[in-house]
mmCIF file of N, CA and C in Angstrom:
data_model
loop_
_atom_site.group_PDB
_atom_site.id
_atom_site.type_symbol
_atom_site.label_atom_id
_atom_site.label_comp_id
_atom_site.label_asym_id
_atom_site.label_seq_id
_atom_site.Cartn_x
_atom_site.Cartn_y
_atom_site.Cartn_z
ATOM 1 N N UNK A 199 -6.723 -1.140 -51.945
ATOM 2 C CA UNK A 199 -5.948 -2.253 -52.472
ATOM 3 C C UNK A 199 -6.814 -3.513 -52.441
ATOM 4 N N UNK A 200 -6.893 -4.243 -53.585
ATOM 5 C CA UNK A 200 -7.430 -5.595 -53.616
ATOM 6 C C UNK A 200 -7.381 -6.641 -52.676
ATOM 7 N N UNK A 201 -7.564 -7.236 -51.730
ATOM 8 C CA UNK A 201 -7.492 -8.617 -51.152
ATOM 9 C C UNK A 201 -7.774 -9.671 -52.366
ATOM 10 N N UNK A 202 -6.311 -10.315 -51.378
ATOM 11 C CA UNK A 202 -6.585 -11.738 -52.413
ATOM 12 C C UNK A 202 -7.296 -13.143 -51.675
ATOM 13 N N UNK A 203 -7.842 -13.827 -52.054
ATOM 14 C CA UNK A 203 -8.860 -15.095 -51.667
ATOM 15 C C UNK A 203 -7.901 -15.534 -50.551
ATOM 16 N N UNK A 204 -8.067 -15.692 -49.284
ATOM 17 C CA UNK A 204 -6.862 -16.339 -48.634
ATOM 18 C C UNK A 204 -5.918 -16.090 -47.866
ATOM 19 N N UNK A 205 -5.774 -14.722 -47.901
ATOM 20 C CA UNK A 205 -4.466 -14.203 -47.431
ATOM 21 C C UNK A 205 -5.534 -12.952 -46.458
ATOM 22 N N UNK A 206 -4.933 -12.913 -44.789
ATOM 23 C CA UNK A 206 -5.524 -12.465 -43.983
ATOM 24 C C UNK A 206 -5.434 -10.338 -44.288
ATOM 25 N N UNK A 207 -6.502 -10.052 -44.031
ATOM 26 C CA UNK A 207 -6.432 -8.356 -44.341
ATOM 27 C C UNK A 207 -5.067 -8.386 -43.155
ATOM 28 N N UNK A 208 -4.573 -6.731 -43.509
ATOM 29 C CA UNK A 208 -3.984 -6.218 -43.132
ATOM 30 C C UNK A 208 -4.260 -5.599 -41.793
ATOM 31 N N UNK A 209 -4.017 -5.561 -40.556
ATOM 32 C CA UNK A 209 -4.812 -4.526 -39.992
ATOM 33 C C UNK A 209 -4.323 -3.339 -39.508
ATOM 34 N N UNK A 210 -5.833 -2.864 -39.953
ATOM 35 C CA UNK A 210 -5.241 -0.731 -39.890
ATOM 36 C C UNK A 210 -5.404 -0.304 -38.237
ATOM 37 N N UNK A 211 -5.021 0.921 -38.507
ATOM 38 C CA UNK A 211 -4.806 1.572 -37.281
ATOM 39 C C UNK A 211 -6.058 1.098 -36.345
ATOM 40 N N UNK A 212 -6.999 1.345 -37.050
ATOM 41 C CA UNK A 212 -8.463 1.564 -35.814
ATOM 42 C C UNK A 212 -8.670 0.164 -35.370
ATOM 43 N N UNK A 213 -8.300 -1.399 -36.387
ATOM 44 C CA UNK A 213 -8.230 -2.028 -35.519
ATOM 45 C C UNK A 213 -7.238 -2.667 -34.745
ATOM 46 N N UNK A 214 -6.024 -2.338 -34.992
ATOM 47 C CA UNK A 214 -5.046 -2.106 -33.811
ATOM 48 C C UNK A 214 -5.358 -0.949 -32.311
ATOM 49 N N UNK A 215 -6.599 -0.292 -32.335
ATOM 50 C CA UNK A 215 -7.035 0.561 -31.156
ATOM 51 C C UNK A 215 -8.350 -0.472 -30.471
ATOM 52 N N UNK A 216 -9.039 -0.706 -31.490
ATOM 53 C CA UNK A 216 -10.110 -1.813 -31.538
ATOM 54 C C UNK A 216 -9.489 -3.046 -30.572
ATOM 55 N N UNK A 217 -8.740 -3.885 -31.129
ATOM 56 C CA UNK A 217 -7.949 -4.405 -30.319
ATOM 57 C C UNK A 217 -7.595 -4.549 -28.855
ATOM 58 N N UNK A 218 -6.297 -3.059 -28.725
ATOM 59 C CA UNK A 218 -5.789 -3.203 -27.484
ATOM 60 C C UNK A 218 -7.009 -2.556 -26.527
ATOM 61 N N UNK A 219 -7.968 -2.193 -27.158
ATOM 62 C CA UNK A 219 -9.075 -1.397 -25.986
ATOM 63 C C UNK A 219 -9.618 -3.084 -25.486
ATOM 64 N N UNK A 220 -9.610 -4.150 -26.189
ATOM 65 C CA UNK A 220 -10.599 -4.893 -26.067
ATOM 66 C C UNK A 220 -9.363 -5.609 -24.878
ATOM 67 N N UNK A 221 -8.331 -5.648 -24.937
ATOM 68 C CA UNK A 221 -7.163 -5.995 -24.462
ATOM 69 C C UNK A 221 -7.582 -5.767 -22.868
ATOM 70 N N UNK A 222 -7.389 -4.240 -22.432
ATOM 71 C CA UNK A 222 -7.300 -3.228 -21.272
ATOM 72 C C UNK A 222 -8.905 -4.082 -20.767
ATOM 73 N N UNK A 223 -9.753 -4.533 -21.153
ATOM 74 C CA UNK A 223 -11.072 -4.568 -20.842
ATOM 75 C C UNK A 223 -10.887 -6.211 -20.315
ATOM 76 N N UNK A 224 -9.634 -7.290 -20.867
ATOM 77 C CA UNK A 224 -9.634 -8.308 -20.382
ATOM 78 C C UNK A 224 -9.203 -8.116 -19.171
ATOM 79 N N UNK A 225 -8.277 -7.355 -19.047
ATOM 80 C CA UNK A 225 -7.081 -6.946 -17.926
ATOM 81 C C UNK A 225 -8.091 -6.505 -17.177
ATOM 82 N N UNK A 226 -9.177 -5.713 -17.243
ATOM 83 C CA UNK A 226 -9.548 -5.167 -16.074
ATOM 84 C C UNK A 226 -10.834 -6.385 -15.339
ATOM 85 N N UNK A 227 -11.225 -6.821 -16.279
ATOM 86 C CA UNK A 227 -12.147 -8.070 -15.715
ATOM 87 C C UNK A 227 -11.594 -8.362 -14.976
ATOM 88 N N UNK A 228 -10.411 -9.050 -15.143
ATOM 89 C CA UNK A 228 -8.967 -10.078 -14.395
ATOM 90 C C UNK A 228 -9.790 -9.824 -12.888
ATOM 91 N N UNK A 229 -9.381 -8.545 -12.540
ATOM 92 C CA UNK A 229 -9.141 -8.028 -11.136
ATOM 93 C C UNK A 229 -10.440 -7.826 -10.500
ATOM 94 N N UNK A 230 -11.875 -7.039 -11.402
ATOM 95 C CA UNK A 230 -12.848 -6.994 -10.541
ATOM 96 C C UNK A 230 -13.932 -8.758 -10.909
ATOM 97 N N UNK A 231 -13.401 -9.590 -11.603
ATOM 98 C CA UNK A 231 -14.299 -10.998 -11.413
ATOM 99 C C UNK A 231 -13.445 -12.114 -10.744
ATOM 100 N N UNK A 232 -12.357 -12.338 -11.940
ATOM 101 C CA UNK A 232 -11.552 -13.665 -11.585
ATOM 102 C C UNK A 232 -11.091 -13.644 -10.311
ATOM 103 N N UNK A 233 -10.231 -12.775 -9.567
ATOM 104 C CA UNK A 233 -9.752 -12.673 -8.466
ATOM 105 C C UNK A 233 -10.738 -13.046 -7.457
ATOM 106 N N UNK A 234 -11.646 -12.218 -7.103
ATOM 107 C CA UNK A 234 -12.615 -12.078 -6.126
ATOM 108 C C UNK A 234 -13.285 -13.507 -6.070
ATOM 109 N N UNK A 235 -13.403 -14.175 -7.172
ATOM 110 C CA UNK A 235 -14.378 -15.596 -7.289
ATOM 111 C C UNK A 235 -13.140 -16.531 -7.003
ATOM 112 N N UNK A 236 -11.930 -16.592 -7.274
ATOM 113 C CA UNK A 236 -11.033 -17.782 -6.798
ATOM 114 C C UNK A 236 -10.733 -17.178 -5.363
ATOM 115 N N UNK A 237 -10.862 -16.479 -4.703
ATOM 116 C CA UNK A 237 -10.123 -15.662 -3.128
ATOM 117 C C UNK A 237 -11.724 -16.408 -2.598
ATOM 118 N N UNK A 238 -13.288 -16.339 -2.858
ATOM 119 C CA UNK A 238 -14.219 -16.939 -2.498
ATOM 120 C C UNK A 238 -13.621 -18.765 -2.358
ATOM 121 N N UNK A 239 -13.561 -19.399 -3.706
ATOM 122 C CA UNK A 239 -13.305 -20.341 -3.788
ATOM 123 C C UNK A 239 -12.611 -21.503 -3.002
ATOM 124 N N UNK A 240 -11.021 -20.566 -2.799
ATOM 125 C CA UNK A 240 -9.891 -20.790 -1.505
ATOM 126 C C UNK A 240 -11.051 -20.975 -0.055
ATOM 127 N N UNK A 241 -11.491 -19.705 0.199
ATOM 128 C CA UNK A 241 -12.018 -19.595 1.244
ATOM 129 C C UNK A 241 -12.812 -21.079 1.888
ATOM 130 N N UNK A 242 -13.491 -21.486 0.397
ATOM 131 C CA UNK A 242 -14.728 -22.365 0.967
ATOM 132 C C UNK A 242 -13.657 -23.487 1.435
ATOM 133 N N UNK A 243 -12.653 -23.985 0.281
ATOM 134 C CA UNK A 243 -12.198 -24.909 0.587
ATOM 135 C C UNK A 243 -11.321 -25.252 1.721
ATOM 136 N N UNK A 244 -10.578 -24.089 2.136
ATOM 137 C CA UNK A 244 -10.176 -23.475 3.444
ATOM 138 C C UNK A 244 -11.587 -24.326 5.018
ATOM 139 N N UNK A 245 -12.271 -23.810 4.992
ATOM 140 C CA UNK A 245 -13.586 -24.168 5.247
ATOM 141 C C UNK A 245 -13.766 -25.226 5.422
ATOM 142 N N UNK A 246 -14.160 -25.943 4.457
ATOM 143 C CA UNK A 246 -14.128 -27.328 4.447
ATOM 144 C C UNK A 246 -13.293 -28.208 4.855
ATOM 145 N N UNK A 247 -11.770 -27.963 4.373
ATOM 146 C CA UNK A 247 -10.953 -28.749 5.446
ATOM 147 C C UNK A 247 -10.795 -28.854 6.652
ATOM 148 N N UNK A 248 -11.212 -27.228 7.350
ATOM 149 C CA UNK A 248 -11.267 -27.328 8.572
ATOM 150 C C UNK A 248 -12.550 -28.142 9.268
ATOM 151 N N UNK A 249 -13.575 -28.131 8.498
ATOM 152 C CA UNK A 249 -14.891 -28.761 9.605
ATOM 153 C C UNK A 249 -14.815 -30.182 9.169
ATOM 154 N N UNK A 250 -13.975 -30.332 8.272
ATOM 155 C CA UNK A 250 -13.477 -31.911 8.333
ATOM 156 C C UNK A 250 -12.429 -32.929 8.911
ATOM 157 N N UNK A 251 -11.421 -32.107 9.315
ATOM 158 C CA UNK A 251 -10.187 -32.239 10.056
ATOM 159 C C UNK A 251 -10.511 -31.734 11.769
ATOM 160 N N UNK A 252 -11.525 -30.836 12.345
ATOM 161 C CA UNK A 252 -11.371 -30.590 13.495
ATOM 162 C C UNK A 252 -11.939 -31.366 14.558
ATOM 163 N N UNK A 253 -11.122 -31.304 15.640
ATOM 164 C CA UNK A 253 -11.664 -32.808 16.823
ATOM 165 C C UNK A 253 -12.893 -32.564 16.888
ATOM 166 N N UNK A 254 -13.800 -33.534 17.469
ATOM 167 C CA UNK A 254 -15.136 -33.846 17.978
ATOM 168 C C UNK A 254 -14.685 -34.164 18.927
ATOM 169 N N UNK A 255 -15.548 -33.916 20.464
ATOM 170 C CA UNK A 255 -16.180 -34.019 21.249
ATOM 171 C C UNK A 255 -16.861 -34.991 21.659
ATOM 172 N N UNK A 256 -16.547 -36.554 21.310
ATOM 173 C CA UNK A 256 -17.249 -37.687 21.840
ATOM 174 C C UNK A 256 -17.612 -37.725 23.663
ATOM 175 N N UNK A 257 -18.112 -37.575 24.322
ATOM 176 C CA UNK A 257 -18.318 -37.631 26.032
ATOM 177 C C UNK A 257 -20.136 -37.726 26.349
#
């Protein structure tokens, strides 16, 4: 079938598979990058408040 100037293709099966594979591949990043680097992140700042907030020892 012709495309007309303008008007977005249709999309076929393979890239509706094309797609949701690329989908499953965001989802799985999610868990082995984003997570692990903000749970680091917390940590430092965790961290930091404490060696900034804890008493000293003036004597």
């Amino acid at each position: 079938m012709r495309q007309l100037k303008g008007k977005p293709k249709k999309e076929t099966s393979r890239d509706k598979k094309e797609r949701k594979q690329a989908m499953q591949e965001a989802r799985r990043q999610i868990g082995t990058v984003v997570l692990p680097t903000l749970v680091v992140l917390v940590l430092l700042l965790v961290l930091f408040v404490y060696m900034a907030t804890r008493p000293t020892n003036n004597e």
